[in-house]
Coordinates of C-alpha atoms in Angstrom, one line a residue:
Chain N
X29 CA 18.6 -48.3 27.2
X30 CA 18.3 -50.7 30.1
X31 CA 15.3 -49.1 31.6
X32 CA 13.6 -49.1 28.2
X33 CA 14.0 -52.9 28.0
X34 CA 12.6 -53.1 31.5
X35 CA 9.5 -51.1 30.6
X36 CA 8.9 -53.3 27.6
X37 CA 9.0 -56.3 29.9
X38 CA 6.6 -54.5 32.2
X39 CA 4.2 -53.9 29.3
X40 CA 4.2 -57.6 28.6
X41 CA 3.5 -58.3 32.2
X42 CA 0.8 -55.7 32.1
X43 CA -0.8 -57.4 29.2
X44 CA -0.9 -60.6 31.1
X45 CA -2.3 -58.9 34.1
X46 CA -5.1 -57.3 32.0
X47 CA -5.9 -60.7 30.7
X48 CA -6.1 -61.9 34.3
X49 CA -8.7 -59.2 35.1
X50 CA -6.7 -56.5 36.8
X51 CA -7.4 -52.8 36.2
X52 CA -4.8 -50.4 34.9
X53 CA -4.5 -48.9 38.4
X54 CA -3.7 -52.3 39.8
X55 CA -1.1 -52.7 37.1
X56 CA 0.5 -49.4 38.0
X57 CA 0.7 -50.2 41.7
X58 CA 2.0 -53.7 41.0
X59 CA 4.7 -52.2 38.8
X60 CA 5.6 -49.6 41.5
X61 CA 5.9 -52.4 44.0
X62 CA 7.9 -54.6 41.7
X63 CA 10.6 -51.9 41.2
X64 CA 10.0 -49.8 44.3
X65 CA 9.8 -46.5 42.5
X66 CA 6.8 -44.6 40.9
X67 CA 6.3 -44.2 37.1
X68 CA 8.7 -41.7 35.5
X69 CA 7.0 -38.3 35.2
X70 CA 7.4 -36.0 32.2
X71 CA 5.6 -37.9 29.5
X72 CA 2.1 -37.6 30.7
X73 CA -0.2 -35.7 28.2
X74 CA -1.3 -32.4 29.7
X75 CA -3.2 -31.0 26.7
X76 CA -6.2 -32.3 24.9
X77 CA -5.9 -33.3 21.2
X78 CA -6.7 -30.9 18.4
X79 CA -9.2 -32.9 16.4
X80 CA -8.2 -33.1 12.8
X81 CA -10.8 -31.8 10.4
X82 CA -11.0 -31.6 6.6
X83 CA -10.3 -27.8 6.8
X84 CA -7.3 -28.3 9.1
X85 CA -5.9 -31.0 6.8
X86 CA -6.4 -28.9 3.7
X87 CA -5.5 -25.4 4.7
X88 CA -4.2 -25.3 8.3
X89 CA -5.0 -22.8 11.0
X90 CA -3.3 -21.3 13.9
X91 CA -3.7 -22.3 17.6
X92 CA -6.9 -21.0 19.3
X93 CA -4.6 -19.5 21.9
X94 CA -3.1 -17.1 19.2
X95 CA -5.7 -14.4 18.9
X96 CA -3.8 -11.5 17.2
X97 CA -6.1 -9.8 14.7
X98 CA -6.3 -6.8 12.5
X99 CA -8.3 -3.8 13.6
X100 CA -10.2 -1.0 11.8
X101 CA -8.0 2.0 11.1
X102 CA -8.3 4.6 12.5
X103 CA -10.1 3.4 15.6
X104 CA -13.4 5.2 15.7
X105 CA -13.3 5.7 11.9
X106 CA -15.3 4.1 9.2
X107 CA -16.2 0.6 10.3
X108 CA -14.8 -2.5 8.4
X109 CA -16.8 -4.3 7.2
X110 CA -19.6 -1.8 6.9
X111 CA -23.3 -2.5 6.5
X112 CA -22.7 -3.2 2.8
X113 CA -19.8 -5.6 3.3
X114 CA -17.2 -3.1 2.3
X115 CA -13.8 -3.1 3.9
X116 CA -11.9 0.2 4.2
X117 CA -8.7 0.5 6.2
X118 CA -7.5 -2.2 8.6
X119 CA -4.2 -2.2 10.5
X120 CA -1.8 -5.1 11.1
X121 CA -1.1 -6.2 14.7
X122 CA 2.6 -5.2 14.7
X123 CA 2.8 -5.6 18.5
X124 CA 2.6 -9.4 18.0
X125 CA 4.8 -9.6 14.9
X126 CA 8.0 -11.6 14.8
X127 CA 10.5 -11.8 12.0
X128 CA 9.8 -9.6 8.9
X129 CA 7.0 -11.4 7.0
X130 CA 3.5 -10.3 7.6
X131 CA 1.2 -13.3 7.2
X132 CA -1.2 -12.7 4.3
X133 CA -4.1 -13.0 6.7
X134 CA -2.7 -10.1 8.8
X135 CA -1.4 -7.8 6.0
X136 CA -2.8 -4.3 6.3
X137 CA -5.6 -3.5 3.9
X138 CA -6.5 -0.1 2.5
X139 CA -9.1 0.7 -0.1
X140 CA -9.7 4.0 -1.7
X141 CA -12.9 5.9 -2.2
X142 CA -15.2 3.3 -0.7
X143 CA -14.2 0.7 -3.2
X144 CA -15.2 -3.0 -2.8
X145 CA -13.3 -6.2 -3.4
X146 CA -14.0 -7.6 -6.9
X147 CA -14.5 -11.4 -7.0
X148 CA -12.3 -11.8 -10.1
X149 CA -12.2 -15.1 -12.1
X150 CA -8.5 -15.4 -12.9
X151 CA -9.3 -17.3 -16.1
X152 CA -11.1 -14.2 -17.4
X153 CA -8.7 -11.6 -16.2
X154 CA -6.2 -10.0 -18.5
X155 CA -3.5 -7.3 -18.3
X156 CA -3.1 -5.0 -21.2
X157 CA 0.0 -2.8 -21.8
X158 CA -0.5 -0.1 -24.4
X159 CA 0.2 3.5 -25.2
X160 CA 3.7 4.6 -26.2
X161 CA 5.0 1.1 -27.0
X162 CA 5.9 -0.5 -30.3
X163 CA 3.6 -3.5 -29.8
X164 CA 0.8 -3.4 -27.3
X165 CA 0.4 -6.6 -25.3
X166 CA -2.6 -8.5 -23.7
X167 CA -1.7 -11.2 -21.2
X168 CA -3.8 -13.8 -19.5
X169 CA -2.7 -14.9 -16.0
X170 CA -1.3 -18.1 -17.6
X171 CA 0.7 -15.9 -20.0
X172 CA 2.1 -13.9 -17.1
X173 CA 3.3 -17.0 -15.3
X174 CA 5.3 -18.0 -18.4
X175 CA 7.6 -15.0 -18.1
X176 CA 10.8 -15.2 -16.1
X177 CA 9.8 -14.6 -12.5
X178 CA 11.3 -12.8 -9.5
X179 CA 10.6 -13.3 -5.8
X180 CA 11.3 -10.4 -3.5
X181 CA 10.5 -9.1 0.0
X182 CA 8.8 -5.7 -0.1
X183 CA 6.9 -3.6 2.4
X184 CA 3.9 -1.6 1.5
X185 CA 2.9 1.3 3.7
X186 CA -0.2 3.4 3.5
X187 CA 0.2 7.2 3.5
X188 CA -2.3 7.3 6.4
X189 CA 0.2 5.5 8.6
X190 CA 0.7 8.4 11.0
X191 CA 1.4 8.4 14.7
X192 CA -0.5 10.9 16.8
X193 CA -0.7 11.5 20.6
X194 CA -4.2 10.0 20.7
X195 CA -3.3 6.5 19.7
X196 CA -2.3 3.9 22.3
X197 CA -0.8 0.9 20.6
X198 CA 1.8 0.3 17.8
X199 CA -1.1 -1.3 15.8
X200 CA -2.8 2.1 15.9
X201 CA 0.3 4.2 15.3
X202 CA 2.1 2.0 12.7
X203 CA -0.2 -0.9 11.7
X204 CA -0.7 0.4 8.2
X205 CA 2.6 -1.1 7.0
X206 CA 3.3 -4.7 6.2
X207 CA 5.9 -6.8 4.5
X208 CA 5.4 -9.8 2.3
X209 CA 7.3 -12.0 -0.1
X210 CA 6.0 -11.1 -3.6
X211 CA 6.4 -13.2 -6.7
X212 CA 5.8 -12.1 -10.2
X213 CA 7.3 -10.6 -13.4
X214 CA 9.4 -7.4 -13.5
X215 CA 7.4 -4.7 -15.3
X216 CA 10.7 -3.9 -17.2
X217 CA 10.6 -7.4 -18.6
X218 CA 7.1 -6.8 -20.0
X219 CA 7.9 -3.3 -21.2
X220 CA 11.0 -4.5 -23.1
X221 CA 8.8 -7.2 -24.6
X222 CA 6.4 -4.4 -25.9
X223 CA 9.3 -2.1 -26.9
X224 CA 9.1 1.2 -25.1
X225 CA 9.1 4.3 -27.2
X226 CA 11.6 7.0 -26.5
X227 CA 8.9 9.6 -25.6
X228 CA 7.6 7.5 -22.7
X229 CA 8.0 9.4 -19.4
X230 CA 5.1 8.2 -17.2
X231 CA 2.8 5.2 -16.9
X232 CA -0.7 4.9 -15.6
X233 CA -1.6 1.7 -13.8
X234 CA -5.3 0.9 -13.5
X235 CA -7.2 -1.6 -11.4
X236 CA -10.4 -3.5 -12.1
X237 CA -12.3 -2.6 -8.9
X238 CA -15.5 -0.5 -9.2
X239 CA -13.8 2.9 -9.3
X240 CA -11.0 1.6 -11.6
X241 CA -8.4 3.2 -9.4
X242 CA -5.5 4.6 -11.5
X243 CA -2.2 6.4 -10.6
X244 CA 0.6 8.0 -12.6
X245 CA 4.1 6.9 -11.9
X246 CA 7.5 7.7 -13.5
X247 CA 8.6 5.3 -16.3
X248 CA 12.0 5.2 -14.5
X249 CA 10.2 3.4 -11.6
X250 CA 8.7 1.0 -14.1
X251 CA 12.0 0.1 -15.6
X252 CA 13.9 0.0 -12.3
X253 CA 12.2 -2.5 -10.0
X254 CA 8.5 -2.5 -10.3
X255 CA 6.9 -5.9 -10.1
X256 CA 3.7 -7.3 -11.5
X257 CA 2.9 -9.7 -8.6
X258 CA 0.6 -12.7 -8.7
X259 CA 2.2 -14.5 -5.7
X260 CA 2.3 -13.5 -2.0
X261 CA 4.0 -15.4 0.7
X262 CA 4.1 -18.6 -1.3
X263 CA 0.6 -18.7 -2.6
X264 CA -1.7 -16.7 -4.9
X265 CA -2.5 -13.1 -3.8
X266 CA -5.5 -12.7 -1.6
X267 CA -8.5 -10.7 -2.9
X268 CA -7.8 -8.1 -0.2
X269 CA -4.3 -7.7 -1.8
X270 CA -5.5 -7.5 -5.4
X271 CA -6.1 -11.1 -6.6
X272 CA -5.2 -12.1 -9.3
X273 CA -2.4 -9.5 -9.9
X274 CA -1.2 -6.2 -8.6
X275 CA 1.6 -3.7 -9.1
X276 CA 4.4 -3.4 -6.6
X277 CA 6.4 -0.3 -7.2
X278 CA 8.8 -0.9 -4.2
X279 CA 9.0 1.9 -1.7
X280 CA 6.3 4.1 -3.2
X281 CA 3.3 5.0 -1.1
X282 CA 0.7 2.3 -0.7
X283 CA -1.9 3.8 -3.1
X284 CA 0.5 3.3 -6.1
X285 CA 0.5 -0.5 -5.5
X286 CA -2.5 -0.9 -7.9
X287 CA -4.6 -3.9 -7.0
X288 CA -6.6 -6.0 -9.5
X289 CA -4.2 -4.6 -12.2
X290 CA -5.9 -4.8 -15.6
X291 CA -4.2 -2.0 -17.7
X292 CA -0.9 -0.2 -18.0
X293 CA -0.8 2.8 -20.3
X294 CA 2.5 4.3 -21.3
X295 CA 2.2 8.1 -21.7
X296 CA 4.4 11.2 -22.0
X297 CA 2.8 13.3 -19.3
X298 CA 1.6 13.1 -15.7
X299 CA -2.0 12.0 -16.3
X300 CA -3.7 13.7 -13.4
X301 CA -5.9 10.7 -12.5
X302 CA -8.3 11.0 -9.6
X303 CA -5.7 9.4 -7.3
X304 CA -3.1 11.9 -8.6
X305 CA -5.6 14.7 -7.9
X306 CA -5.5 13.5 -4.3
X307 CA -1.7 14.0 -4.2
X308 CA -1.9 17.7 -5.4
X309 CA 0.0 20.1 -3.2
X310 CA 1.0 23.7 -3.6
X311 CA 4.5 23.1 -2.3
X312 CA 6.9 21.0 -4.4
X313 CA 8.8 20.0 -1.3
X314 CA 5.7 18.5 0.3
X315 CA 4.7 16.8 -2.9
X316 CA 8.2 15.2 -3.2
X317 CA 7.6 13.7 0.3
X318 CA 4.4 12.0 -0.9
X319 CA 5.8 9.6 -3.4
X320 CA 8.8 7.6 -2.1
X321 CA 8.6 6.6 1.5
X322 CA 11.4 7.8 3.8
X323 CA 13.4 5.8 6.3
X324 CA 11.3 4.7 9.2
X325 CA 11.4 2.4 12.2
X326 CA 9.3 1.6 15.2
X327 CA 9.8 -0.4 18.4
X328 CA 7.2 -3.2 18.5
X329 CA 8.3 -4.5 21.9
X330 CA 8.0 -3.0 24.3
X331 CA 5.3 -0.8 22.8
X332 CA 2.1 1.0 23.9
X333 CA -0.3 -1.0 25.9
X334 CA 2.3 -3.6 26.9
X335 CA 3.5 -4.2 30.4
X336 CA 7.1 -5.0 31.5
X337 CA 6.8 -7.5 34.4
X338 CA 9.8 -5.9 36.2
X339 CA 13.3 -4.7 36.0
X340 CA 15.9 -6.9 34.3
X341 CA 16.8 -8.1 30.8
X342 CA 14.7 -7.4 27.7
X343 CA 15.4 -7.6 24.0
X344 CA 13.9 -4.4 22.5
X345 CA 12.6 -5.5 19.1
X346 CA 11.2 -3.6 16.2
X347 CA 10.9 -3.1 12.4
X348 CA 12.7 -0.7 10.1
X349 CA 12.2 0.1 6.4
X350 CA 12.8 2.7 3.7
X351 CA 11.5 3.5 0.3
X352 CA 15.1 4.6 -0.6
X353 CA 16.7 1.2 -0.4
X354 CA 17.9 -1.3 2.2
X355 CA 18.2 -0.3 5.9
X356 CA 21.8 0.3 6.8
X357 CA 21.6 0.9 10.6
X358 CA 19.1 1.2 13.3
X359 CA 19.9 3.0 16.5
X360 CA 18.1 2.7 19.8
X361 CA 17.9 5.2 22.7
X362 CA 16.8 4.0 26.1
X363 CA 17.2 7.4 27.8
X364 CA 14.8 9.6 25.9
X365 CA 17.2 10.4 23.0
X366 CA 20.4 11.5 24.9
X367 CA 22.4 8.5 23.9
X368 CA 22.0 6.3 20.7
X369 CA 23.2 2.8 20.4
X370 CA 23.5 0.5 17.4
X371 CA 20.9 -2.2 17.2
X372 CA 21.5 -5.6 15.8
X373 CA 19.8 -6.2 12.4
X374 CA 18.4 -9.7 12.2
X375 CA 19.4 -11.1 8.8
X376 CA 20.4 -9.2 5.7
X377 CA 18.3 -6.1 5.1
X378 CA 16.6 -6.2 1.7
X379 CA 15.8 -3.2 -0.5
X380 CA 12.4 -1.7 0.4
X381 CA 11.6 -4.4 2.9
X382 CA 11.1 -4.5 6.7
X383 CA 14.1 -5.6 8.6
X384 CA 13.8 -6.8 12.2
X385 CA 16.1 -5.2 14.8
X386 CA 17.0 -6.1 18.3
X387 CA 18.7 -4.4 21.2
X388 CA 19.7 -6.0 24.4
X389 CA 18.7 -3.9 27.3
X390 CA 18.6 -4.3 31.1
X391 CA 15.9 -2.1 32.5
X392 CA 16.8 -0.6 35.9
X393 CA 13.2 0.0 36.9
X394 CA 13.2 3.7 36.4
X395 CA 10.8 5.6 34.2
X396 CA 12.3 6.3 30.8
X397 CA 11.6 6.7 27.1
X398 CA 12.7 4.4 24.3
X399 CA 13.1 5.4 20.7
X400 CA 14.5 4.0 17.4
X401 CA 15.8 5.6 14.3
X402 CA 16.8 4.1 11.0
X403 CA 19.4 5.1 8.4
X404 CA 19.1 3.6 4.9
X405 CA 21.7 2.7 2.3
X406 CA 21.5 6.0 0.5
X407 CA 22.2 7.9 3.8
X408 CA 18.7 9.1 4.6
X409 CA 18.2 9.3 8.4
X410 CA 14.9 9.1 10.2
X411 CA 14.3 12.4 11.9
X412 CA 12.6 13.4 15.2
X413 CA 9.4 15.4 14.9
X414 CA 11.3 18.4 16.4
X415 CA 14.0 18.2 13.6
X416 CA 11.3 18.0 10.9
X417 CA 9.4 21.0 12.3
X418 CA 12.6 22.9 12.6
X419 CA 13.4 22.2 8.9
X420 CA 10.0 23.5 8.0
X421 CA 10.5 26.4 10.4
X422 CA 7.3 25.8 12.3
X423 CA 6.7 25.2 16.0
X424 CA 6.3 21.6 17.2
X425 CA 2.8 21.5 18.7
X426 CA 1.3 18.5 20.3
X427 CA -0.7 17.7 17.1
X428 CA 2.1 18.7 14.7
X429 CA 1.4 17.0 11.3
X430 CA 4.6 16.0 9.5
X431 CA 4.3 16.9 5.8
X432 CA 4.2 14.0 3.4
X433 CA 4.3 10.5 4.7
X434 CA 5.1 10.7 8.4
X435 CA 8.4 8.8 9.0
X436 CA 9.3 10.6 12.2
X437 CA 10.8 8.8 15.3
X438 CA 8.3 7.2 17.6
X439 CA 8.8 7.5 21.3
X440 CA 7.4 5.0 23.9
X441 CA 7.3 5.9 27.6
X442 CA 8.0 3.3 30.2
X443 CA 6.7 4.1 33.6
X444 CA 8.1 2.9 36.9
X445 CA 5.4 0.2 37.1
X446 CA 6.5 -1.2 33.7
X447 CA 3.5 0.1 31.8
X448 CA 4.3 1.3 28.2
X449 CA 2.5 4.3 26.7
X450 CA 2.6 6.6 23.7
X451 CA 5.5 9.0 24.1
X452 CA 3.7 11.7 22.1
X453 CA 0.8 11.8 24.5
Chain S
X17 CA 37.7 -3.9 -35.1
X18 CA 36.1 -2.9 -31.7
X19 CA 34.6 0.3 -33.1
X20 CA 33.2 -1.6 -36.1
X21 CA 31.5 -4.0 -33.8
X22 CA 30.1 -1.0 -31.8
X23 CA 28.8 0.5 -35.0
X24 CA 27.0 -2.8 -35.8
X25 CA 25.5 -2.9 -32.4
X26 CA 24.3 0.7 -32.6
X27 CA 22.8 0.0 -36.0
X28 CA 21.0 -3.1 -34.7
X29 CA 19.7 -1.2 -31.6
X30 CA 18.5 1.7 -33.8
X31 CA 16.6 -0.5 -36.3
X32 CA 12.8 -0.7 -35.8
X33 CA 12.8 -4.4 -36.7
X34 CA 15.1 -5.1 -33.7
X35 CA 13.0 -2.9 -31.3
X36 CA 9.8 -4.6 -32.3
X37 CA 10.9 -8.2 -32.0
X38 CA 9.8 -9.6 -28.6
X39 CA 12.1 -11.8 -26.6
X40 CA 9.5 -14.3 -25.3
X41 CA 6.7 -14.1 -27.8
X42 CA 4.1 -14.7 -25.0
X43 CA 0.7 -13.0 -25.0
X44 CA -1.2 -11.5 -27.9
X45 CA -1.5 -8.1 -29.6
X46 CA -4.8 -6.4 -28.8
X47 CA -6.6 -4.8 -31.7
X48 CA -6.9 -1.0 -32.0
X49 CA -10.6 -1.3 -31.3
X50 CA -10.0 -3.4 -28.2
X51 CA -7.6 -0.8 -26.9
X52 CA -10.1 2.0 -27.7
X53 CA -12.8 0.3 -25.7
X54 CA -10.6 -0.3 -22.6
X55 CA -8.7 2.9 -22.6
X56 CA -10.7 5.0 -20.2
X57 CA -7.7 7.3 -19.3
X58 CA -8.4 10.8 -20.3
X59 CA -5.3 13.0 -20.4
X60 CA -5.3 16.8 -20.3
X61 CA -5.3 17.1 -24.1
X62 CA -8.6 15.1 -24.2
X63 CA -7.5 13.0 -27.2
X64 CA -9.1 9.9 -25.8
X65 CA -12.5 11.7 -25.3
X66 CA -15.4 10.1 -27.2
X67 CA -17.8 12.3 -29.3
X68 CA -20.7 13.8 -27.4
X69 CA -21.9 17.0 -25.8
X70 CA -23.7 18.4 -22.7
X71 CA -24.6 21.5 -20.8
X72 CA -25.0 22.3 -17.1
X73 CA -28.8 22.5 -17.5
X74 CA -28.9 19.0 -18.9
X75 CA -26.4 17.9 -16.3
X76 CA -28.7 19.1 -13.5
X77 CA -31.4 16.8 -14.8
X78 CA -29.0 13.8 -15.1
X79 CA -27.8 14.5 -11.5
X80 CA -31.4 14.1 -10.4
X81 CA -32.3 11.2 -12.6
X82 CA -29.3 9.1 -11.8
X83 CA -29.7 9.5 -8.1
X84 CA -26.4 11.4 -7.6
X85 CA -28.2 13.4 -4.9
X86 CA -28.7 10.4 -2.7
X87 CA -25.0 10.3 -1.9
X88 CA -23.7 13.8 -2.8
X89 CA -26.8 15.9 -1.6
X90 CA -28.9 18.3 -3.6
X91 CA -26.6 20.4 -5.8
X92 CA -23.6 18.5 -4.5
X93 CA -23.8 19.7 -0.9
X94 CA -24.8 17.9 2.3
X95 CA -24.4 14.3 1.3
X96 CA -22.3 11.5 2.8
X97 CA -20.2 11.3 -0.3
X98 CA -17.6 13.9 -1.1
X99 CA -19.0 17.5 -1.6
X100 CA -19.1 18.7 -5.2
X101 CA -19.9 22.4 -4.7
X102 CA -17.7 24.9 -2.9
X103 CA -19.2 26.9 -0.1
X104 CA -16.5 29.5 -0.2
X105 CA -16.4 32.5 -2.4
X106 CA -14.3 32.9 -5.5
X107 CA -12.2 35.6 -3.8
X108 CA -10.8 33.0 -1.4
X109 CA -7.5 31.6 -2.8
X110 CA -7.8 28.2 -4.3
X111 CA -5.7 26.4 -1.8
X112 CA -7.8 27.7 1.0
X113 CA -11.0 26.5 -0.6
X114 CA -12.3 22.9 -0.3
X115 CA -10.6 19.9 -1.9
X116 CA -13.4 19.5 -4.5
X117 CA -12.7 17.7 -7.7
X118 CA -14.6 20.0 -10.1
X119 CA -13.1 23.0 -8.3
X120 CA -9.5 22.2 -7.6
X121 CA -8.6 19.8 -10.5
X122 CA -6.0 21.4 -12.8
X123 CA -7.9 19.9 -15.8
X124 CA -11.6 19.5 -16.5
X125 CA -10.7 16.3 -18.2
X126 CA -10.0 14.7 -14.8
X127 CA -13.6 15.4 -13.7
X128 CA -14.9 13.8 -16.9
X129 CA -12.5 10.8 -16.5
X130 CA -13.6 10.2 -12.9
X131 CA -17.4 10.4 -13.5
X132 CA -17.1 7.9 -16.3
X133 CA -14.6 5.7 -14.5
X134 CA -16.2 5.5 -11.1
X135 CA -19.8 6.8 -11.1
X136 CA -22.5 6.1 -10.2
X137 CA -20.9 3.9 -7.5
X138 CA -22.2 0.4 -8.2
X139 CA -23.5 1.2 -11.7
X140 CA -20.2 2.4 -13.3
X141 CA -20.2 2.3 -17.1
X142 CA -23.9 3.0 -17.5
X143 CA -23.7 6.7 -18.3
X144 CA -23.7 7.8 -21.9
X145 CA -20.9 10.1 -23.2
X146 CA -23.5 12.9 -23.4
X147 CA -24.5 12.3 -19.8
X148 CA -20.9 12.5 -18.7
X149 CA -20.3 15.7 -20.6
X150 CA -23.5 17.1 -19.1
X151 CA -22.6 16.1 -15.5
X152 CA -19.2 17.6 -15.9
X153 CA -20.7 20.9 -17.2
X154 CA -23.1 20.9 -14.3
X155 CA -20.5 20.4 -11.6
X156 CA -18.2 23.0 -13.2
X157 CA -21.1 25.4 -13.4
X158 CA -22.0 24.8 -9.7
X159 CA -18.4 25.9 -8.8
X160 CA -18.7 28.9 -11.1
X161 CA -15.9 27.6 -13.4
X162 CA -18.1 27.8 -16.6
X163 CA -21.4 29.6 -17.4
X164 CA -24.6 27.6 -17.4
X165 CA -25.0 27.6 -21.1
X166 CA -21.5 26.5 -22.1
X167 CA -21.5 23.4 -24.3
X168 CA -18.9 20.9 -23.3
X169 CA -17.6 18.4 -25.9
X170 CA -14.3 16.8 -27.0
X171 CA -13.0 20.2 -28.3
X172 CA -14.2 22.6 -25.5
X173 CA -13.7 20.4 -22.4
X174 CA -9.8 20.4 -22.5
X175 CA -9.9 24.1 -23.0
X176 CA -11.8 24.9 -19.8
X177 CA -9.7 27.2 -17.6
X178 CA -9.7 25.7 -14.1
X179 CA -9.3 28.2 -11.1
X180 CA -6.1 26.6 -9.9
X181 CA -4.3 27.6 -13.2
X182 CA -0.7 26.7 -12.9
X183 CA -0.6 27.1 -9.1
X184 CA 0.3 23.5 -8.1
X185 CA 3.5 21.6 -7.5
X186 CA 5.1 19.2 -10.0
X187 CA 6.9 16.0 -8.9
X188 CA 10.7 16.1 -9.3
X189 CA 12.2 13.6 -11.7
X190 CA 12.4 10.3 -9.9
X191 CA 15.6 8.3 -10.1
X192 CA 16.5 5.0 -8.4
X193 CA 18.7 5.4 -5.3
X194 CA 18.0 9.0 -4.7
X195 CA 16.6 10.7 -1.5
X196 CA 13.0 11.6 -1.7
X197 CA 13.9 15.3 -1.1
X198 CA 17.5 16.4 -1.3
X199 CA 18.8 17.7 2.0
X200 CA 15.8 16.8 4.0
X201 CA 15.5 17.1 6.9
X202 CA 19.1 18.0 7.9

């Protein structure tokens, strides 16, 4: 307190000195002499000012030092955007992620069959529910927002989210999953409003993009927890995520999360849409693995391409999720899978949502392999590739392709020099 | 007393007046004509198919006129877009042949549905019903599913026997809170 009063007096003195024709440097040295000690350090301004702009005021932006971006998936695949401005698959930078919410700008994007992003005027967009209902219903976006809403965290994962020996970073191996807070109306609310007929067993959801992507889903999923979402992370959906409205059938493969949702038809048979044709398999076991996503986890730090500066303490961090419900436990191995230890879950795991896990680890500087495995609330356990191959009774080759969506354990190798690489390579 | 109340509730639940009364009353009821116009989902029975007809010969002309070749190649081979004609013989089992829609689809209606729904890319919705029937016939003919002179229409299209027959898996019933595949992978 006392020194503050002193400095105020100095300021007054300084003001007088300026009036008397002294420079600021003169004042500083006078002050130093007067008190016989230099100005207190610590409050000097080391960084330039970020100049406010209209854009920064209106919609904000991150620091220019934060450069984490999405990348085309798979690397070397079809470029996004292509010559015609179309965006195909882009992966989220999981290696830089913290917490569980993927920022809307960094949420992974997948489009099917070379589809484009429609520039939909929400005032003209409607959603119609028809088929095996007592009363078909057409809703404007304003209508939709009048219904009781829910807000829930849910991940979406693309069926193409596979880890292979050729990939190097976690963005390449696992970047086709993301988690956002979705706001909208439960599909069950709307179906009850229409009155579902007893013969209803499936529903078809259809988007308004150029190929009008449509998928068949069980009516039990519609009535359980499917969400007609118009909000994402506190604002309207982005066009890349289906503006103005999309379907979220939590825990189902990404392709079922119909964007630009314009029509839901209630039917009594699997409708064999083009997207459904893509799911055709000869083996019912493999087919069953291509609808609901299994329990899965991945270590995002340390992960491929990163470098540990030296031996000592680290918090191993990563994400876990399951299409079967909330994550119950995550285990970490830091010795190549010999011993498994419980990780700490950060916050309460939500159903069909990413949960962040952490594990405190002191690296002794020796080469090792780190892995994570998740167990969900219905008891499904994430398996090793070796266990999956054994179940299918096939040899585990280097390029073994796990049937259905690949939820196998991901190993990261840590070398003596602290470099982290793909454990499958 | 309790059972009487239960009976009353059951009666209420069973009455159509109750089932049809909406809770919120938000939105509007589309007309039958509106629904007919927007319902582009063609199921295996073909009930949603519009009137029209076409043959493979006509379809070959449409394939050329509408520029399908530019993306799919002449006769559906060699383009950048998905191939539409199998290169493998009919003696090869269906699951060892290519994943080509007019070859592997269990129903010819899916071929019709997708041509109308998504083609030609960028000009969707410009084909007439006759053109869609004709293109469907042409692609099925290219894959030796139907003869060149077969006429496809609302009645004949759902009856086309696809090579896959019944040889494909069906999804198990999905229930909330159940594993995706019982006993997998332990």
